[in-house]
mmCIF file of C-alpha atoms and ligand atoms in Angstrom:
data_model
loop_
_atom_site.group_PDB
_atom_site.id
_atom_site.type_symbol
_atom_site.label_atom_id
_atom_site.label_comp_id
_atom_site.label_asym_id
_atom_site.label_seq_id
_atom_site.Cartn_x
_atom_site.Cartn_y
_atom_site.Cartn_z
ATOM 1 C CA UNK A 1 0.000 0.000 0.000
ATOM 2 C CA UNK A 2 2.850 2.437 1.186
ATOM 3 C CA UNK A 3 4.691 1.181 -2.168
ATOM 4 C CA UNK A 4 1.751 2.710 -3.964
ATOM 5 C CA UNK A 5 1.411 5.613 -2.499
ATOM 6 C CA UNK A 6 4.643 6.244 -3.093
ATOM 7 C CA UNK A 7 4.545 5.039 -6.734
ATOM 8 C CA UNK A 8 1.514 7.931 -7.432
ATOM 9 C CA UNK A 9 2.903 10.798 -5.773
ATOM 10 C CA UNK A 10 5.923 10.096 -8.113
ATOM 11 C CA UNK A 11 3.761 9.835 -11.114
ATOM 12 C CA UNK A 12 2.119 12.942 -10.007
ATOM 13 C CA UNK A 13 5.447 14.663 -9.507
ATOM 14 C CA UNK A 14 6.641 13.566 -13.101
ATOM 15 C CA UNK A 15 3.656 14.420 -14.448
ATOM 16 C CA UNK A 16 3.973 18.038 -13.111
ATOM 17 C CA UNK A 17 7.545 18.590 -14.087
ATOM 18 C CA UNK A 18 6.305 17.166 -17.645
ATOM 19 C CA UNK A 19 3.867 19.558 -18.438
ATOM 20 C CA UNK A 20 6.198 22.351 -17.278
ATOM 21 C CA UNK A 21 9.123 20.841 -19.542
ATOM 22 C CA UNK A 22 6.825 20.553 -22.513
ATOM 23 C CA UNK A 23 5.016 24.057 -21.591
ATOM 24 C CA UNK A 24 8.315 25.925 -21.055
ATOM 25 C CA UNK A 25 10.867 24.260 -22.930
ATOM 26 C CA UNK A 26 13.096 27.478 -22.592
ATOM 27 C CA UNK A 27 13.198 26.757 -18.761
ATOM 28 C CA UNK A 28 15.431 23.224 -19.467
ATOM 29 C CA UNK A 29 18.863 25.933 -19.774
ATOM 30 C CA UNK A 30 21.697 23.028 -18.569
ATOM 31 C CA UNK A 31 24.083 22.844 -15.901
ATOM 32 C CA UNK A 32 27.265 20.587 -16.940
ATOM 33 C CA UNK A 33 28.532 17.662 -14.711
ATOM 34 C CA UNK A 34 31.806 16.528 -15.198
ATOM 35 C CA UNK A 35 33.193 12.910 -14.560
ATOM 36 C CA UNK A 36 36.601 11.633 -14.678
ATOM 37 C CA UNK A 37 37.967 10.212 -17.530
ATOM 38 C CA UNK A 38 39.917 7.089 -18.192
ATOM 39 C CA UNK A 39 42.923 7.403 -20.680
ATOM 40 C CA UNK A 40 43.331 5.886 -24.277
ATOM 41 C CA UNK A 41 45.871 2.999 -23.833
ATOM 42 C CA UNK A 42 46.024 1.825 -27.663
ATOM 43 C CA UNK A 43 45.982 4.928 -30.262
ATOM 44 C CA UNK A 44 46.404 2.797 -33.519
ATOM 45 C CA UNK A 45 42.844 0.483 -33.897
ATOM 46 C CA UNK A 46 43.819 -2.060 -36.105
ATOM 47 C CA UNK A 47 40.112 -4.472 -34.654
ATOM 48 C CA UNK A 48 37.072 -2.870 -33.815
ATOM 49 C CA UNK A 49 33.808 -3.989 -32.996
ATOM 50 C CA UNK A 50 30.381 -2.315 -33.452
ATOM 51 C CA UNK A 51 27.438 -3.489 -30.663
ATOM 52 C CA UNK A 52 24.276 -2.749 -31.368
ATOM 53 C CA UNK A 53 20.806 -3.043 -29.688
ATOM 54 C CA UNK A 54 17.982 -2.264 -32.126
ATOM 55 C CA UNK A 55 14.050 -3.448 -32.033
ATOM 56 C CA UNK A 56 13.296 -1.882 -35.255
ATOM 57 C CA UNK A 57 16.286 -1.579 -37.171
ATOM 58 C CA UNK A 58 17.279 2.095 -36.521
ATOM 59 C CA UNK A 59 19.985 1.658 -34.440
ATOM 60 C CA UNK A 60 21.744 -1.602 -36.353
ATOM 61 C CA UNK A 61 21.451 0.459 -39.540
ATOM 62 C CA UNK A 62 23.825 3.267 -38.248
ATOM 63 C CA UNK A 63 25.992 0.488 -36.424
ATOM 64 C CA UNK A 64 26.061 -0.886 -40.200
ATOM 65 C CA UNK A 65 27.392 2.532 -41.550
ATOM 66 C CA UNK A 66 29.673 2.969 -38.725
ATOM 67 C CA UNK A 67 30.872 -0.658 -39.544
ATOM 68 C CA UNK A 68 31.467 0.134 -43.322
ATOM 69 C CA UNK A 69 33.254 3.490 -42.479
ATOM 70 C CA UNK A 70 35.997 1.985 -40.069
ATOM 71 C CA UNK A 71 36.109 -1.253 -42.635
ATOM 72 C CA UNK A 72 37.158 1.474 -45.589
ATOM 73 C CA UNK A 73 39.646 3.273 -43.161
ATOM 74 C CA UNK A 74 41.220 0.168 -42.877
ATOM 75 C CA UNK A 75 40.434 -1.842 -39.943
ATOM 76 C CA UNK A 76 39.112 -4.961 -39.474
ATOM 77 C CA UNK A 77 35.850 -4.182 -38.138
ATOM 78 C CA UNK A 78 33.164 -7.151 -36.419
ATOM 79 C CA UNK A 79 29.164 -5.575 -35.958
ATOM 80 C CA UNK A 80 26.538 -7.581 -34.233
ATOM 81 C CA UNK A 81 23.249 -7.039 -31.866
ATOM 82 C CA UNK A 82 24.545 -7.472 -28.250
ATOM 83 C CA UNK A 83 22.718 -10.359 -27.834
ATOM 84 C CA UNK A 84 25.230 -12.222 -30.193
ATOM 85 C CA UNK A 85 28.593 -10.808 -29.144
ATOM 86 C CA UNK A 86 31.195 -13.280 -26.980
ATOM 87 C CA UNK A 87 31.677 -10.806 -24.215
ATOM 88 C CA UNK A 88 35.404 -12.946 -23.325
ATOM 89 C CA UNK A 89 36.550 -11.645 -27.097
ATOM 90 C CA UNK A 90 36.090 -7.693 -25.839
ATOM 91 C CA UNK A 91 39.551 -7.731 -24.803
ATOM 92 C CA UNK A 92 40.720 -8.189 -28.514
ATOM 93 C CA UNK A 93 39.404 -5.161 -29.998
ATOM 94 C CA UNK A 94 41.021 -1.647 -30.408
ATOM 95 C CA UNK A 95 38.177 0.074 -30.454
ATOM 96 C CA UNK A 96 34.322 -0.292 -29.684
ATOM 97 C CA UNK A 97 31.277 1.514 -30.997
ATOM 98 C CA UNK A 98 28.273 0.625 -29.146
ATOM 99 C CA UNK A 99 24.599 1.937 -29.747
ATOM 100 C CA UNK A 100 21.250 2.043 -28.114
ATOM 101 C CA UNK A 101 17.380 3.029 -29.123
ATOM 102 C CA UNK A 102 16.613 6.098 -26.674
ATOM 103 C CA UNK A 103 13.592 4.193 -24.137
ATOM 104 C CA UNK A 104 12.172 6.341 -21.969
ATOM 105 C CA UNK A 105 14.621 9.076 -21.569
ATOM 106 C CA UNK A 106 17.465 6.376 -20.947
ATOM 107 C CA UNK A 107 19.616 3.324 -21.800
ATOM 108 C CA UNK A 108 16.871 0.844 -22.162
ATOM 109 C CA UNK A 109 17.518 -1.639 -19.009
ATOM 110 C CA UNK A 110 18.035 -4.849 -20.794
ATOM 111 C CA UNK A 111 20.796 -2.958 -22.315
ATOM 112 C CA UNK A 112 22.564 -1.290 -18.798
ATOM 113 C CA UNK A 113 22.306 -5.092 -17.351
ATOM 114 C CA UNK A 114 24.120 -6.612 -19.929
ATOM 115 C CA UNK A 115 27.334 -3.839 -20.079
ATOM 116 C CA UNK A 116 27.373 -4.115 -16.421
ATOM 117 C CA UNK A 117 28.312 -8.103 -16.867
ATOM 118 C CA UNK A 118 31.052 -7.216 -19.286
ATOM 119 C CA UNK A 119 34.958 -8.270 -18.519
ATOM 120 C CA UNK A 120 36.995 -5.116 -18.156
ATOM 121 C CA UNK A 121 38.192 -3.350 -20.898
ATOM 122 C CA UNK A 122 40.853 -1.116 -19.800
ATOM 123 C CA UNK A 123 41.929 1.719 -22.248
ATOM 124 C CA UNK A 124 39.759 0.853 -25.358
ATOM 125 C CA UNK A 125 38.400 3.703 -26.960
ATOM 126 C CA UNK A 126 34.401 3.474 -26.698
ATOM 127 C CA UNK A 127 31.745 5.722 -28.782
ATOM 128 C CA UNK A 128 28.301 5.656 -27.739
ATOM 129 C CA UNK A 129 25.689 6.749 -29.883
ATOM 130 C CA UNK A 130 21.993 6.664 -29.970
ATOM 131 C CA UNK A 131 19.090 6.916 -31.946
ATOM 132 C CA UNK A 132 15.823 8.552 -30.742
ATOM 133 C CA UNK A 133 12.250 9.382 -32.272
ATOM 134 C CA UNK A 134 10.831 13.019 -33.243
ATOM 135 C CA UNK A 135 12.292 15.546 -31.617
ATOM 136 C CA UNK A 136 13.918 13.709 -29.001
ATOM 137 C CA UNK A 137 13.639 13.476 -25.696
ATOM 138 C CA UNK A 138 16.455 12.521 -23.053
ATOM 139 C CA UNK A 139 18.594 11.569 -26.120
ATOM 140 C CA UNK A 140 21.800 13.686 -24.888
ATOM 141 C CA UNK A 141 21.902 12.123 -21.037
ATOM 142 C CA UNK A 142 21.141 8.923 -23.453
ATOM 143 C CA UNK A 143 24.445 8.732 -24.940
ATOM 144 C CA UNK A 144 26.010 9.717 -22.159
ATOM 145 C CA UNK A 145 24.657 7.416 -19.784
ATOM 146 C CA UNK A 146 25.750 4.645 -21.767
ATOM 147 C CA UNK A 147 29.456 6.388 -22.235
ATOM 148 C CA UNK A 148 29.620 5.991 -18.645
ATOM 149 C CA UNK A 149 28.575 2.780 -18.390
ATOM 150 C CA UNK A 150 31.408 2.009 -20.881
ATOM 151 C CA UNK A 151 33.536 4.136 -18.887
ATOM 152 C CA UNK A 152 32.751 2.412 -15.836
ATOM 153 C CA UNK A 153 34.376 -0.904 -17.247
ATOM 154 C CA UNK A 154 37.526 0.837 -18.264
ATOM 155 C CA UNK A 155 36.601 2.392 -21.681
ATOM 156 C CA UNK A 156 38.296 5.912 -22.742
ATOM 157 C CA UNK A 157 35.344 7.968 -23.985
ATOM 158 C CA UNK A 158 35.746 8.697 -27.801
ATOM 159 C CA UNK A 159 33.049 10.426 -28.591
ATOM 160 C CA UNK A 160 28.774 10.031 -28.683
ATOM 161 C CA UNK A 161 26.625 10.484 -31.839
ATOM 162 C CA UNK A 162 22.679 11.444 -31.934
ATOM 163 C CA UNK A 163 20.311 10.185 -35.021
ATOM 164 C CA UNK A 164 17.294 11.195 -35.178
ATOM 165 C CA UNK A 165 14.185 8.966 -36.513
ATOM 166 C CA UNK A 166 10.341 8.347 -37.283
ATOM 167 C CA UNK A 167 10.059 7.088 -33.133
ATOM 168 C CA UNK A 168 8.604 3.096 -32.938
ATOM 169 C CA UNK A 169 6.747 3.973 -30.036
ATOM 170 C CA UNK A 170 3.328 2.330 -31.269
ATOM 171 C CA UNK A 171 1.338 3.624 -28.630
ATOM 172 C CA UNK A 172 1.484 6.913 -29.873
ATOM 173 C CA UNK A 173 0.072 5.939 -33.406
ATOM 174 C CA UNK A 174 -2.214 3.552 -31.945
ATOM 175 C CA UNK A 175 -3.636 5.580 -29.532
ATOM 176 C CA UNK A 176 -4.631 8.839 -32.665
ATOM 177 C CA UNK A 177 -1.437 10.650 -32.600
ATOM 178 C CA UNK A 178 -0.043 9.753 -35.570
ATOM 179 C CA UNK A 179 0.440 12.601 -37.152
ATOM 180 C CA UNK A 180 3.567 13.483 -34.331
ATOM 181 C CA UNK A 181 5.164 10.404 -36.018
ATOM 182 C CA UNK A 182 4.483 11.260 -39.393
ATOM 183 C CA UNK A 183 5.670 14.658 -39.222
ATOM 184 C CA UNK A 184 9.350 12.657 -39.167
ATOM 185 C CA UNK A 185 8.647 10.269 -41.343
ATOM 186 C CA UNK A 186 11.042 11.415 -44.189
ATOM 187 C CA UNK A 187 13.955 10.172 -40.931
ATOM 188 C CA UNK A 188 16.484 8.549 -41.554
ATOM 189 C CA UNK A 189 17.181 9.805 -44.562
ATOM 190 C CA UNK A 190 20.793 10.642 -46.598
ATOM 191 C CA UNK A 191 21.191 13.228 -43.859
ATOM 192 C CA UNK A 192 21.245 11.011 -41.233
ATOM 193 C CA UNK A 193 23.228 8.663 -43.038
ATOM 194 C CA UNK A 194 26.203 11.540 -43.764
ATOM 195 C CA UNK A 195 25.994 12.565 -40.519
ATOM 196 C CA UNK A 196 26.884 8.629 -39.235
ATOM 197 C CA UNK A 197 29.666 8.429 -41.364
ATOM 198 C CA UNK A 198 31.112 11.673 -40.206
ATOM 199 C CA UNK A 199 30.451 10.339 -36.399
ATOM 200 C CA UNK A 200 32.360 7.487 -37.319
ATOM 201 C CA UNK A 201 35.740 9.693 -39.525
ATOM 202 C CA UNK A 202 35.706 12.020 -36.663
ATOM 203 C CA UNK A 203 35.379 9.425 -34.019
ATOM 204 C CA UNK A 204 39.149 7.535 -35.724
ATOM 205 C CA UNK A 205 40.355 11.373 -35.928
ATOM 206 C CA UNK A 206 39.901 11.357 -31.917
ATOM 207 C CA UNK A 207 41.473 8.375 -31.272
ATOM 208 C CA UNK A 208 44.526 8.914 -33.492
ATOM 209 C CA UNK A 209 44.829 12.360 -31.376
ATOM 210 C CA UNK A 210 45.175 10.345 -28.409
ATOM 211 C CA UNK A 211 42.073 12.487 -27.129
ATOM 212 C CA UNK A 212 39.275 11.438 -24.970
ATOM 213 C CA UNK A 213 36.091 13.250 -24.747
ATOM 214 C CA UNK A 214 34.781 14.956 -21.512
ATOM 215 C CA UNK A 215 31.159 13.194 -20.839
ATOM 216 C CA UNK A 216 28.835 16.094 -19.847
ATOM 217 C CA UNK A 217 25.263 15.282 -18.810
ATOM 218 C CA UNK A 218 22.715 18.142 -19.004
ATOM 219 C CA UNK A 219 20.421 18.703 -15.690
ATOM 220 C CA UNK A 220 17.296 20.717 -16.979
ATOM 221 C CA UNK A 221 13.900 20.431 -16.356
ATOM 222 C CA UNK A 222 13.492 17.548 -18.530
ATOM 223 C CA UNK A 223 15.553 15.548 -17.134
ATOM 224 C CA UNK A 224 13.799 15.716 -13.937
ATOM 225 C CA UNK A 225 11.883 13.301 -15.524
ATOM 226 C CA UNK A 226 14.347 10.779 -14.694
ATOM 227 C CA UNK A 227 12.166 10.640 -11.392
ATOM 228 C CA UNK A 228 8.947 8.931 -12.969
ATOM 229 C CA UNK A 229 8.920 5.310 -13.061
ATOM 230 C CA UNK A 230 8.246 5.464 -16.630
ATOM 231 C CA UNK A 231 8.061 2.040 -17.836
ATOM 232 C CA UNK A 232 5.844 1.587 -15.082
ATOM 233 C CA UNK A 233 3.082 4.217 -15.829
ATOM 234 C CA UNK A 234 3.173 2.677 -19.274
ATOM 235 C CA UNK A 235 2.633 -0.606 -18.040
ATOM 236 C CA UNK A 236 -0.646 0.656 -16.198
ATOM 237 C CA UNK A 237 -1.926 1.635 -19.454
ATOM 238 C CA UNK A 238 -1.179 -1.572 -20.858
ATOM 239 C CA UNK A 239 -4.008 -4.190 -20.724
ATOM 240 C CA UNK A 240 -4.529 -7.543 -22.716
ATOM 241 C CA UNK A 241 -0.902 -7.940 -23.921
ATOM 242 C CA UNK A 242 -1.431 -12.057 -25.229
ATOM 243 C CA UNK A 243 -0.584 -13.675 -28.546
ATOM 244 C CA UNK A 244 -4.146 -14.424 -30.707
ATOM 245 C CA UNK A 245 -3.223 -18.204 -30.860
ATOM 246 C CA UNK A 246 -5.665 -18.330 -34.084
ATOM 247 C CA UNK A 247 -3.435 -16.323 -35.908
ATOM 248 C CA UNK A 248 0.191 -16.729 -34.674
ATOM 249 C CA UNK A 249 2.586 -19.088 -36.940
ATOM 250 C CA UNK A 250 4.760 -19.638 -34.237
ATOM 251 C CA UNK A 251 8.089 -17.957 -35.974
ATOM 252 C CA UNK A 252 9.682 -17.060 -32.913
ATOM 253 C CA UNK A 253 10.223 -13.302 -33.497
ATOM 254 C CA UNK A 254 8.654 -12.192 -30.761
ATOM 255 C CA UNK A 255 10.569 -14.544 -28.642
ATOM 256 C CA UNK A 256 14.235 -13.285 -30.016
ATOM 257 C CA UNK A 257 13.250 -9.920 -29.676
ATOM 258 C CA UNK A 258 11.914 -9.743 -26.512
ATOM 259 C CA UNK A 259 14.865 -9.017 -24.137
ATOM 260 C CA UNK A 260 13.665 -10.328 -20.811
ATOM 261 C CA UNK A 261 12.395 -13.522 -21.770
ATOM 262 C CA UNK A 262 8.640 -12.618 -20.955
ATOM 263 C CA UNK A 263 6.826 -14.378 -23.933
ATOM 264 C CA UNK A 264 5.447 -17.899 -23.629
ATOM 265 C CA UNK A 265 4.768 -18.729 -26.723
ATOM 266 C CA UNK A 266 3.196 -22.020 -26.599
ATOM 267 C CA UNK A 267 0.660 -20.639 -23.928
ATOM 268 C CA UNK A 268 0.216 -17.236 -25.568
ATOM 269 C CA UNK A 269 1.044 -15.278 -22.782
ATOM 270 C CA UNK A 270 3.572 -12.643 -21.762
ATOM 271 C CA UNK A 271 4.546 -12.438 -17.958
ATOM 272 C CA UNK A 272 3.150 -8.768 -16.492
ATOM 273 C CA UNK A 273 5.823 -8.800 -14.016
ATOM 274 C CA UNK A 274 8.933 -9.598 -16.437
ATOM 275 C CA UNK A 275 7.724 -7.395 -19.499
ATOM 276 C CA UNK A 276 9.710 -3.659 -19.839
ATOM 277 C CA UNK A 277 7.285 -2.088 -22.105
ATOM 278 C CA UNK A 278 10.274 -1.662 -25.215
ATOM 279 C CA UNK A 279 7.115 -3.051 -27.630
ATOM 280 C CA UNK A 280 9.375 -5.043 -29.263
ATOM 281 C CA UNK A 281 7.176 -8.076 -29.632
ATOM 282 C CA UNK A 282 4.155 -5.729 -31.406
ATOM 283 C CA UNK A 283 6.503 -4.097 -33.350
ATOM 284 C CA UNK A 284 7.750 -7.133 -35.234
ATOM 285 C CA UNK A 285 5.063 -9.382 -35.208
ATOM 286 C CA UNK A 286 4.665 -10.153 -39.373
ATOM 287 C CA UNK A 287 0.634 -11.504 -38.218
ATOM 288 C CA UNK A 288 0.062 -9.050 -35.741
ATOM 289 C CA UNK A 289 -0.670 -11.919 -33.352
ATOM 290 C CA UNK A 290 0.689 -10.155 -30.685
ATOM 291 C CA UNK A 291 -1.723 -8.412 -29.051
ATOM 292 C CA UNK A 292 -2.157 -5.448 -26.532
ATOM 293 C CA UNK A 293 -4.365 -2.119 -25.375
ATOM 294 C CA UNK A 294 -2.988 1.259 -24.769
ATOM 295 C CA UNK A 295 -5.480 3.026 -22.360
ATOM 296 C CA UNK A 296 -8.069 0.652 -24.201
ATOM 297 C CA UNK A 297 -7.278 1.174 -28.028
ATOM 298 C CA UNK A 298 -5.897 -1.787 -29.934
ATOM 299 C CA UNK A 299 -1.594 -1.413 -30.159
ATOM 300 C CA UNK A 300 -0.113 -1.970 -33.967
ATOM 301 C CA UNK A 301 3.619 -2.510 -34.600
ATOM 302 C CA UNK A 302 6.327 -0.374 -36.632
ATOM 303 C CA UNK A 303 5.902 -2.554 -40.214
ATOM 304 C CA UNK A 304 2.035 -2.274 -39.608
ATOM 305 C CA UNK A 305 2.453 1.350 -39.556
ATOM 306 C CA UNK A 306 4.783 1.777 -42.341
ATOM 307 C CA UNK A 307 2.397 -0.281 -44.655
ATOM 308 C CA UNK A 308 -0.170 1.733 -43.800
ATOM 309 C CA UNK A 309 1.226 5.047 -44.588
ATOM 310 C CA UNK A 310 3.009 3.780 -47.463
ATOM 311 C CA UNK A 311 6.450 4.383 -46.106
ATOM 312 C CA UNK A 312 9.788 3.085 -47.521
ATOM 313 C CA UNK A 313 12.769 3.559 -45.722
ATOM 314 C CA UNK A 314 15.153 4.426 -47.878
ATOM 315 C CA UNK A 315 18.543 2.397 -46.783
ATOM 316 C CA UNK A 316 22.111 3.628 -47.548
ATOM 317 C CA UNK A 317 23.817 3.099 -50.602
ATOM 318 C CA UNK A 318 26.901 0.984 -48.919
ATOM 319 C CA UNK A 319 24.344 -1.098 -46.970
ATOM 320 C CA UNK A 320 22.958 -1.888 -50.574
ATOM 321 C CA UNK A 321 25.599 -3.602 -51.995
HETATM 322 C C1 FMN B 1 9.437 1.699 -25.749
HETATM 323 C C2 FMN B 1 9.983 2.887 -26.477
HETATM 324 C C3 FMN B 1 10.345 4.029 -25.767
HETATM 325 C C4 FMN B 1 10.879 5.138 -26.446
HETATM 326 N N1 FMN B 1 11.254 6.248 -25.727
HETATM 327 C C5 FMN B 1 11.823 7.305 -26.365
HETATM 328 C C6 FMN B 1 12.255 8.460 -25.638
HETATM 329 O O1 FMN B 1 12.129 8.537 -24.413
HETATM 330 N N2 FMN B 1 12.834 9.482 -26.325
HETATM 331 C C7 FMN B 1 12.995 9.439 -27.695
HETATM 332 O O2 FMN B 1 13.506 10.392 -28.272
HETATM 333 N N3 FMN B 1 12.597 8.344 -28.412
HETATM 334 C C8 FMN B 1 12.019 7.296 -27.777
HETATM 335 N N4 FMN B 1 11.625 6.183 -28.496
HETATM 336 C C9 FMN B 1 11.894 6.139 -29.945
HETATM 337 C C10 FMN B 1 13.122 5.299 -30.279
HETATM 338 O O3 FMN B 1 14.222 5.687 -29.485
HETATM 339 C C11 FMN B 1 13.529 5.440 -31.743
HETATM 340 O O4 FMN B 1 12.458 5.226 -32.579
HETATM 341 C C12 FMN B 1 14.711 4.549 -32.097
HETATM 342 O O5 FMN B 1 15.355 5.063 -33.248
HETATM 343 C C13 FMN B 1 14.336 3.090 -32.338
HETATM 344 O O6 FMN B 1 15.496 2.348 -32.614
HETATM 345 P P1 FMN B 1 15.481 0.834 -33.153
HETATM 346 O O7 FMN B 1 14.722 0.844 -34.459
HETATM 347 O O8 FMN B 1 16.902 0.493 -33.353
HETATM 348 O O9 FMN B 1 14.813 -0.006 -32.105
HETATM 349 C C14 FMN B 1 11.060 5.088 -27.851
HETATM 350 C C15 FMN B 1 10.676 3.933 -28.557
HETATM 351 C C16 FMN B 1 10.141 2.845 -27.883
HETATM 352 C C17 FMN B 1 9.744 1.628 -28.674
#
């Protein structure tokens, strides 16, 4: 009961400083916070390796760019999604890129657990980037957060990137507000994709420089928001999440992309209490067997949405080869 009551003064709190934020966006000026950095042990990258965690494909298609670049400067360059990477081989790379989806104003959980369970990695350069939906929100602290986390395990900051994108979140579309998504849906486009090989050119220049780059997290109004239990206020709107057994064909996809392992797929259930909200399983469902409300309308998932609005992501010409 207390739990509660604490739980709903917070949500009443965040909703608050929300409305202000989003009201006042001039009040979110930002005060820098410095944090100690570790230094660059090995200045010449001959291996690197690219991590990537991506739902939608966002965030491995800019780990695929940054891939190519380094691979054309001349290193020998490995890229997969986190969940496939041999944590005991980190300690043979040079260099690391590693990327996230922004999730509610942070490093998506799944993600944080699994860097804090990596072997150290003293002196490898690390660049964090991100991608994010719309305008954005919490995508700076984003990249950082996951610098440090890096950091934390040794890392010598490089260097973080921001992309901007058409955001997955599906309740947003699904609940009427499409148009907020739509208004980015030319993103990515051969912007985004120049500006992701420049992250990657000038994140090589830094190393060679020996330099290491200061990680400075903005405190503004918005990221007061860092107070609201996020993912679980948008679990509360969440209601019927199950798989329609009539229509699943049992592929698996929701299973390998959710990350906590909540999805029983031979019941046609998904576990309340493991589930994080990242609407991964909706997403990517090619049926749309997997099923779930937001405050009471019917959720549809990223490819649903693109076929509906007749949108074609237009993919960059090295990825094309
Ligand atoms: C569950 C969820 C939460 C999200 N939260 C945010 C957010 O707080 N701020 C933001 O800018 N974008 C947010 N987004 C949008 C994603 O960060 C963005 O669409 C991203 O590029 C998706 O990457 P991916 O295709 O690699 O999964 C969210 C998306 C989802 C699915």
């Amino acid at each position: 009961m207390e739990n509660r009551r604490i739980f709903i003064k917070r949500c009443l709190v965040g909703c608050a400083v929300g409305c202000l934020t989003m009201a006042a966006p001039g009040l979110s000026a930002s005060v820098n916070a410095k944090l100690p950095q570790n230094p660059i042990s090995k200045r010449n990258p001959q291996r690197a390796l690219v991590i990537w965690y991506s739902q939608t494909g966002h965030t491995r298609r800019i780990g695929r760019i940054i891939r190519h670049a380094w691979e054309k400067a001349g290193l020998a360059v490995d890229g997969a999604d986190y969940r496939e990477i041999d944590k005991s081989t980190l300690s043979n790379y040079d260099l690391i890129a590693i990327g996230t989806p922004v999730h509610y104003m942070d490093v998506p959980v799944n993600l944080r657990d699994w860097i804090k369970t990596l072997p150290r990695i003293e002196g490898t350069s690390v660049a964090a980037y991100v991608t994010f939906g719309g305008k954005g929100n919490g995508q700076h602290n984003t990249a950082c957060g996951l610098l440090e986390l890096m950091t934390e395990k040794g890392g010598a900051a490089a260097g973080t990137g921001l992309f901007g994108n058409m955001s997955t979140f599906a309740p947003t579309w699904s609940a009427g507000n499409a148009a907020r998504i739509l208004a980015f849906k030319d993103r990515p486009n051969e912007k985004t994709y120049q500006q992701a090989r420049a992250f990657a050119d000038s994140i090589l220049a830094t190393v060679a420089a020996g330099r290491t780059q200061q990680i400075e997290r903005e405190f503004g109004l918005e990221s007061l928001m860092g107070i609201v239990p996020q993912i679980g206020l948008t679990k509360l709107m969440i209601t019927n999440h199950h798989i329609d057994k009539s229509i699943c064909i049992k592929c698996g996809t929701c299973l390998k992309k959710c990350p906590v392992g909540a999805i029983d797929l031979p019941a046609g259930s998904v576990d309340y209490q493991l589930c994080i909200a990242c609407i991964g399983c909706v997403n990517n469902c090619p049926t749309q067997a997997m099923k779930m409300n937001f405050i009471g309308k019917p959720v549809y998932g990223f490819k649903e949405f693109l076929k509906r609005n007749s949108i074609e992501i237009a993919e960059p010409a090295e990825l094309n080869l």
